[in-house]
mmCIF file of C-alpha atoms in Angstrom:
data_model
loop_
_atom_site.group_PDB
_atom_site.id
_atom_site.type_symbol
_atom_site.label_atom_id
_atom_site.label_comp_id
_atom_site.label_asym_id
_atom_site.label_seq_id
_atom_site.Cartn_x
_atom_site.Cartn_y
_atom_site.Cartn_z
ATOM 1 C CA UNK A 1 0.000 0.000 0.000
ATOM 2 C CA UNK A 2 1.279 3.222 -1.131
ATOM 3 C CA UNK A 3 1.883 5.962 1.810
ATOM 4 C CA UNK A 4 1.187 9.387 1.585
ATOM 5 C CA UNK A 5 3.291 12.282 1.588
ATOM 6 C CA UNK A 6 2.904 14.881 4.403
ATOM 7 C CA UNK A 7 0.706 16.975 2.195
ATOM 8 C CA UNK A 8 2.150 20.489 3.615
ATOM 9 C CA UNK A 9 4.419 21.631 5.864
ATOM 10 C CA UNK A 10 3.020 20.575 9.597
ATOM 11 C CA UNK A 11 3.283 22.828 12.693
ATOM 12 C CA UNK A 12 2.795 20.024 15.141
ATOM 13 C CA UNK A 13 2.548 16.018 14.350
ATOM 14 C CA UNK A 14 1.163 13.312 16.797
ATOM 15 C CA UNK A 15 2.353 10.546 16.510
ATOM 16 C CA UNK A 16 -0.319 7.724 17.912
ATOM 17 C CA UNK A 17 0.635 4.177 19.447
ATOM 18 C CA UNK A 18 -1.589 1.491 18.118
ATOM 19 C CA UNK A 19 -3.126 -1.251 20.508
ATOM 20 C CA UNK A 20 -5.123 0.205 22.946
ATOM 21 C CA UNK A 21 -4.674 3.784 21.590
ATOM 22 C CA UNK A 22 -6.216 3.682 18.438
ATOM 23 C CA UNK A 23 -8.658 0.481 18.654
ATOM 24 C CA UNK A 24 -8.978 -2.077 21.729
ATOM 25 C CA UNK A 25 -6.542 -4.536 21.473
ATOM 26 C CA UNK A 26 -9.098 -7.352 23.200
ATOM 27 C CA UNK A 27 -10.942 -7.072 19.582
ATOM 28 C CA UNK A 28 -7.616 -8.066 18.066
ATOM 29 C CA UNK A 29 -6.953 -10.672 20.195
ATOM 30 C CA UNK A 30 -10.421 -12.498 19.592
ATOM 31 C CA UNK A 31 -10.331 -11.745 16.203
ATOM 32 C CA UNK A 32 -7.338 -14.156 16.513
ATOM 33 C CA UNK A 33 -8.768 -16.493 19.163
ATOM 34 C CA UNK A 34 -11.727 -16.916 16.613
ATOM 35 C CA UNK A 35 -8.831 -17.757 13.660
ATOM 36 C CA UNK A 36 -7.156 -20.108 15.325
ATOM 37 C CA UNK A 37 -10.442 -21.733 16.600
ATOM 38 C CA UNK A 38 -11.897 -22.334 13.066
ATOM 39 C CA UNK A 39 -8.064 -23.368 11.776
ATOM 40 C CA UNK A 40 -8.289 -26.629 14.733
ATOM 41 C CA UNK A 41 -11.880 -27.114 13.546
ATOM 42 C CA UNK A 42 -10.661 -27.457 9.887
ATOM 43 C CA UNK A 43 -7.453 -29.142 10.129
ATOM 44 C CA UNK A 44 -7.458 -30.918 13.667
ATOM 45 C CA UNK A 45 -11.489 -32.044 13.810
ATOM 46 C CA UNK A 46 -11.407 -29.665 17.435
ATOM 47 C CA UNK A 47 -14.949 -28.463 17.182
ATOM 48 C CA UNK A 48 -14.731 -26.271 21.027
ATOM 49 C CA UNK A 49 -10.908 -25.373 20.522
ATOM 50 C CA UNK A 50 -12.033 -22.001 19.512
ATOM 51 C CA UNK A 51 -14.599 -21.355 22.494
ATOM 52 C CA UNK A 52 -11.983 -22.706 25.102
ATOM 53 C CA UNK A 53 -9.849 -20.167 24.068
ATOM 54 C CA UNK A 54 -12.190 -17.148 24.378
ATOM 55 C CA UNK A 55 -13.530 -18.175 27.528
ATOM 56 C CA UNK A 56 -10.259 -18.732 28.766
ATOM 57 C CA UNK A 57 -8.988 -15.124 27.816
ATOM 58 C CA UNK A 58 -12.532 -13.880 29.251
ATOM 59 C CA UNK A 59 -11.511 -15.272 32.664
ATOM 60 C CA UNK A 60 -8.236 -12.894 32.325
ATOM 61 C CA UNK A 61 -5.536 -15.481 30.931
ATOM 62 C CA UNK A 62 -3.266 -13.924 29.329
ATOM 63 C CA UNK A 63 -0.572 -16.625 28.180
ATOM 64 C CA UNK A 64 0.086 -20.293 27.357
ATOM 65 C CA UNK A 65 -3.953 -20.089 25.818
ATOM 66 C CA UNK A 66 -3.021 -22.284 23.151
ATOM 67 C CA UNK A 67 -0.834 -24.867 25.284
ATOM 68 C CA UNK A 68 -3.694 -24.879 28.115
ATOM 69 C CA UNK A 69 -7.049 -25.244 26.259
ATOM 70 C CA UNK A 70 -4.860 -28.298 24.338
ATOM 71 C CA UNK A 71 -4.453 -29.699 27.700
ATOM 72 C CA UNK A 72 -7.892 -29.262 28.646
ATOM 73 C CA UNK A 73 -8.878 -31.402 25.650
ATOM 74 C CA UNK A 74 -5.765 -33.929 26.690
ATOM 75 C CA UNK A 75 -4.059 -33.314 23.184
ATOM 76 C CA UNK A 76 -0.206 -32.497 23.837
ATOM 77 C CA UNK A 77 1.028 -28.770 22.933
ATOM 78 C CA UNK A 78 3.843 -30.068 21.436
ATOM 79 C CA UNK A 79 6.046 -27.174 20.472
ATOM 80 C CA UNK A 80 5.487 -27.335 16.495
ATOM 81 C CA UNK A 81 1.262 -27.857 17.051
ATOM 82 C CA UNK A 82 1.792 -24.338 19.318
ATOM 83 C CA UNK A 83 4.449 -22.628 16.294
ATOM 84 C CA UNK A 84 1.760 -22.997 14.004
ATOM 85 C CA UNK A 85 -1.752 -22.022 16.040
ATOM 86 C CA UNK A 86 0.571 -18.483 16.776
ATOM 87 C CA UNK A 87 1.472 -18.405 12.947
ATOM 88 C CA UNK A 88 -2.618 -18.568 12.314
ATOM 89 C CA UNK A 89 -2.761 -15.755 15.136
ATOM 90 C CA UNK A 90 -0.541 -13.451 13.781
ATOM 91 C CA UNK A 91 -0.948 -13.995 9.938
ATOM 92 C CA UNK A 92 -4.870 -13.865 10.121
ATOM 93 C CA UNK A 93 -6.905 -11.053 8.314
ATOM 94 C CA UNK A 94 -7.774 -9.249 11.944
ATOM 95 C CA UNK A 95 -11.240 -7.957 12.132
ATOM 96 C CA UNK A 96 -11.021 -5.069 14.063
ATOM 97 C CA UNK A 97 -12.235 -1.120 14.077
ATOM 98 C CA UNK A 98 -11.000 2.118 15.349
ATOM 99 C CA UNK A 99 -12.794 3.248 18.605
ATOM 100 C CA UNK A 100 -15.417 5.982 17.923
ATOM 101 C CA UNK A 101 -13.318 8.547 18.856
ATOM 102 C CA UNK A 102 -10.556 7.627 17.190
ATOM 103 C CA UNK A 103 -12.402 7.782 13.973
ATOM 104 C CA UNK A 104 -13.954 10.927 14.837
ATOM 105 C CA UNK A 105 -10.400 12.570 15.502
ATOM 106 C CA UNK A 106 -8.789 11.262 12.348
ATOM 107 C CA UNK A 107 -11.651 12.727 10.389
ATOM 108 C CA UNK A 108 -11.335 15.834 11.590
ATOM 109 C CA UNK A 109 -7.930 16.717 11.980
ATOM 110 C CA UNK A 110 -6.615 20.418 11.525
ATOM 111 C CA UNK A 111 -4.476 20.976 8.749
ATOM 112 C CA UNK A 112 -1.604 21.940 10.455
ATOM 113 C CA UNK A 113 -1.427 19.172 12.364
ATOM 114 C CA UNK A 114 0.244 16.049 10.857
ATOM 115 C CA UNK A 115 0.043 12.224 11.789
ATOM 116 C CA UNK A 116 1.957 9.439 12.614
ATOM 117 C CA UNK A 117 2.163 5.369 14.125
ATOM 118 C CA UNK A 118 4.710 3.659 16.199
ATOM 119 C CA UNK A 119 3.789 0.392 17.283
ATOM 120 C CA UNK A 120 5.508 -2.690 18.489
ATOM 121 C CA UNK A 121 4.530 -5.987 17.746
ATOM 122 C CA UNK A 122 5.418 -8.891 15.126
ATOM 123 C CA UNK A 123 6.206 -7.191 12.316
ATOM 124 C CA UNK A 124 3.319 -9.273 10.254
ATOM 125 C CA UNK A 125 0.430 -8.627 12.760
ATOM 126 C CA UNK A 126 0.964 -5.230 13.086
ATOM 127 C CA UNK A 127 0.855 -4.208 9.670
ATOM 128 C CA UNK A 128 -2.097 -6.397 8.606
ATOM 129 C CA UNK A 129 -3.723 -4.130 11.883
ATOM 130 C CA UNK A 130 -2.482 -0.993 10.152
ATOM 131 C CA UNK A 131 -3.991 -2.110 6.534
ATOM 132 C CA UNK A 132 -7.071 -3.071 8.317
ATOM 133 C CA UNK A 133 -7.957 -0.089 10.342
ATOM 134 C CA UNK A 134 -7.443 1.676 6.857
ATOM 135 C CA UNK A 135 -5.051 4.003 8.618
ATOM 136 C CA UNK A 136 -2.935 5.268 5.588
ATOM 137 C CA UNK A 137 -6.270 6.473 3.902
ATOM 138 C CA UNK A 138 -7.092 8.186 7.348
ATOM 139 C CA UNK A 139 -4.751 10.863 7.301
ATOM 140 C CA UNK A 140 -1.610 8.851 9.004
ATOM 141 C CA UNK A 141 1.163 10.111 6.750
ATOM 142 C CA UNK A 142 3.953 7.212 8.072
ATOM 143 C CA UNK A 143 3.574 4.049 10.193
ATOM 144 C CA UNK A 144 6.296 2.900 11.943
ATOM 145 C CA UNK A 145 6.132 -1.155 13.118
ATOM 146 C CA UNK A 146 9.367 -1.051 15.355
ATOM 147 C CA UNK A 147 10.256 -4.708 14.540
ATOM 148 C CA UNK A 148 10.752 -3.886 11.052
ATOM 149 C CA UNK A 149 14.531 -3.570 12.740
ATOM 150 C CA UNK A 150 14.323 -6.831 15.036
ATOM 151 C CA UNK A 151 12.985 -6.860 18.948
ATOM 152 C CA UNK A 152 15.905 -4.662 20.002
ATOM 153 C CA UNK A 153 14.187 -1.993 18.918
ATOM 154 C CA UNK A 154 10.916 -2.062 20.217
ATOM 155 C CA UNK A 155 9.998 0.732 22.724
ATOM 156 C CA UNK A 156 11.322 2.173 24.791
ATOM 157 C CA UNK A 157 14.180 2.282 22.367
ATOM 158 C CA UNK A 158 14.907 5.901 20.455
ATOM 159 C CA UNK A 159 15.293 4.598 17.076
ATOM 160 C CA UNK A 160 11.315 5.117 16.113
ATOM 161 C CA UNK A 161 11.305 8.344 17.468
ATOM 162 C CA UNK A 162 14.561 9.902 15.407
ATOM 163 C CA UNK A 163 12.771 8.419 12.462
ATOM 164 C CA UNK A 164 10.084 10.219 12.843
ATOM 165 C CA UNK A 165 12.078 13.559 13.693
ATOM 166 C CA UNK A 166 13.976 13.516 10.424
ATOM 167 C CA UNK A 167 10.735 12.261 8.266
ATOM 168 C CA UNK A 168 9.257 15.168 9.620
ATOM 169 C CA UNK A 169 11.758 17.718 9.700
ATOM 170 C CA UNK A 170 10.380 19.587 12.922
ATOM 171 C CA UNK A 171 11.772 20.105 16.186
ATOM 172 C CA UNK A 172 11.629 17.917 19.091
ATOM 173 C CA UNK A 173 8.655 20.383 21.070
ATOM 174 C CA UNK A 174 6.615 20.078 17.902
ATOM 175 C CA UNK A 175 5.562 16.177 18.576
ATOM 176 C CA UNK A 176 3.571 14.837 20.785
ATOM 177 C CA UNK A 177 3.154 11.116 21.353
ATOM 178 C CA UNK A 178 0.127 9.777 22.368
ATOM 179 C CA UNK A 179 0.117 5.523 24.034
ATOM 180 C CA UNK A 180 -0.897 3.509 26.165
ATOM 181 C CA UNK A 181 1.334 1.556 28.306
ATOM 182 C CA UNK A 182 3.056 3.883 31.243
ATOM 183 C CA UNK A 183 5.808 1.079 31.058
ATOM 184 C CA UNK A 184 7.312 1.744 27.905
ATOM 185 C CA UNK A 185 5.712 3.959 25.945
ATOM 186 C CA UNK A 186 7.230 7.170 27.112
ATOM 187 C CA UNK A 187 10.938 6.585 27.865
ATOM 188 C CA UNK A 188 12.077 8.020 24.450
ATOM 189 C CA UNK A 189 9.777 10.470 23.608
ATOM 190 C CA UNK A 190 10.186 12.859 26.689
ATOM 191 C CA UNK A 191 14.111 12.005 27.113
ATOM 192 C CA UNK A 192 13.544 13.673 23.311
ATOM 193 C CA UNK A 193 11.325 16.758 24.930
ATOM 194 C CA UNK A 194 8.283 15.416 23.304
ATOM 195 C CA UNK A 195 5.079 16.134 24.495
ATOM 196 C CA UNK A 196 3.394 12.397 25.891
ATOM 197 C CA UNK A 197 -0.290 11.376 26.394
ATOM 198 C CA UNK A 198 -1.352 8.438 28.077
ATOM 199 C CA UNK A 199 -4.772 7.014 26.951
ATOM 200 C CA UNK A 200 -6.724 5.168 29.554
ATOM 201 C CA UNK A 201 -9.486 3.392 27.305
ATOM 202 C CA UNK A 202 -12.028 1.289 29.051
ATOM 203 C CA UNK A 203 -11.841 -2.145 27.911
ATOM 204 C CA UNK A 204 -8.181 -1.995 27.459
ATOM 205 C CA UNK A 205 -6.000 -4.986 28.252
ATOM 206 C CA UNK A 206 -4.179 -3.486 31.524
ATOM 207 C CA UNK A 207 -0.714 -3.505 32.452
ATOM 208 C CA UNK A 208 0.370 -5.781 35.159
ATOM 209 C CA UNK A 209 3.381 -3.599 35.533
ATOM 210 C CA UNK A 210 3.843 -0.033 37.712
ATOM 211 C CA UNK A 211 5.892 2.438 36.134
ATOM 212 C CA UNK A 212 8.260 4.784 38.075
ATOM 213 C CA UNK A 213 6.531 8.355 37.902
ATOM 214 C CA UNK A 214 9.286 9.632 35.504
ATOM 215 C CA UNK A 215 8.208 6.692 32.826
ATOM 216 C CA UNK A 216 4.691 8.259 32.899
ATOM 217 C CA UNK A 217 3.142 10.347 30.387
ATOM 218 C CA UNK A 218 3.098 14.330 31.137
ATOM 219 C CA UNK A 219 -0.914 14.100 31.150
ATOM 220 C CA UNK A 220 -3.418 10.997 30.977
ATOM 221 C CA UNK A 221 -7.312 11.101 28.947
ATOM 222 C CA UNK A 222 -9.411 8.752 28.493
ATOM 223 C CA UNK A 223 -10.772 9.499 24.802
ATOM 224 C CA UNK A 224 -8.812 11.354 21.919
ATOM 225 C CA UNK A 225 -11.877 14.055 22.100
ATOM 226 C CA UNK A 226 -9.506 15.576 24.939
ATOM 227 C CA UNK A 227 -6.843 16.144 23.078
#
C-alpha cells in the first residue's frame, strides 16, 4: 500500500501508538482467538478449541492459551502444534475497528497538524492491523512497526522516534506522542522533549506492571476528544 506524503508543511505532528490507543486490542486478540479456533476445527477435527480459548482469555488469561485449552482437551502442545496455532494468530486477516473517537479525531484533523504510528509488535500482525484499520487512507502520513529492525528496537528504544524527527523535519517540542502503556511507551519520547499522552481506554488490556513516575506520560485522557 502506497503511503502518503505529508501533504504540507506541519506545525505540530502526533504521533499515535496502536493497541489500545487507536482500537482495543481485546478485539484483536479475539479476532485471533476466533482464527485459530476455526483453523483446529478445519485441520485438527477440534470443534470447542475455539470457544476454550475465548472463555479462557474472558476469565483474564493472558498466556500459554493455546498450550492450556490443548491440555484441557488432553491433546499435547507439542512445540510445532503451538508454532503454528501463533502463525494462524498473527498472519490472520484481523477484524477489528478504530474506537469511535478515534475515527472521529482522524476525520477531523486540523491541517496543520500532521500524523503518525509507532507500534511494536510482530512485524506481520501489526501491519495487517495498520492495513485493516485503513489508517494510511485516514490521514496517518507514516507508520512505523518497530520490529521492522528486530525486537531490540521495540519501545522504549529511540530509534522510532529519530525516524520520525527527520521524516518530519520539525523540532523535538513540535511532537507529541500519544500511548498507552506507562511502562514503555514514554521513555524516548520525553528524554527527546516530546510532548506524551497516556490514553486510559475502558476495555483496554491493563498492564500488570507499575511504572516509576518519571516513565509516565506528562498528562493521561481517556478518549482522543480531549486532546
Amino acid at each position: 500500500m502506497a503511503r502518503p506524503r505529508v501533504k504540507c508543511a506541519p506545525e505540530h505532528v502526533l504521533i499515535f501508538d496502536l493497541d489500545d490507543t487507536l482500537y482495543l486490542e481485546r478485539d484483536y486478540v479475539l479476532s485471533g482467538l476466533g482464527a485459530v479456533g476455526a483453523w483446529a476445527r478445519e485441520r485438527l477435527g477440534l470443534v470447542e478449541y475455539g470457544t476454550f480459548l475465548r472463555r479462557k482469555f474472558e476469565a483474564g488469561a493472558r498466556t500459554q492459551l493455546f498450550d492450556d485449552c490443548l491440555r484441557d482437551l488432553d491433546i499435547d502442545p507439542t512445540p510445532s502444534l503451538v508454532g503454528r496455532m501463533l502463525a494462524v494468530y498473527r498472519q490472520h486477516r484481523p477484524i477489528i475497528e478504530l474506537a469511535p473517537d478515534a475515527a472521529d479525531f482522524l476525520t477531523n484533523i486540523a491541517p496543520h497538524i500532521a500524523i503518525g504510528v509507532i507500534t511494536d509488535g510482530y512485524l506481520d500482525a501489526q501491519r495487517r492491523k495498520i492495513r485493516a484499520l485503513d489508517l494510511y487512507r485516514r490521514g496517518v502520513s507514516l507508520g512505523i512497526c518497530t520490529d521492522r529492525w528486530g525486537r531490540a528496537h521495540w519501545k522504549p528504544d529511540r530509534r522510532a522516534f529519530l525516524h520520525m524527527q527527520e521524516y518530519f523535519g520539525l523540532a523535538n517540542h513540535c511532537f507529541t506522542y500519544v500511548a498507552d502503556n506507562p511502562v514503555k511507551d514514554f521513555i524516548a519520547p520525553k528524554a527527546l522533549g516530546w510532548h506524551t499522552i497516556r490514553i486510559v481506554r475502558p476495555g483496554r488490556i491493563d498492564h500488570a506492571d507499575h511504572p516509576a513516575r518519571h516513565c509516565d506520560a506528562q498528562r493521561v485522557i481517556e478518549n482522543l476528544g480531549e486532546l
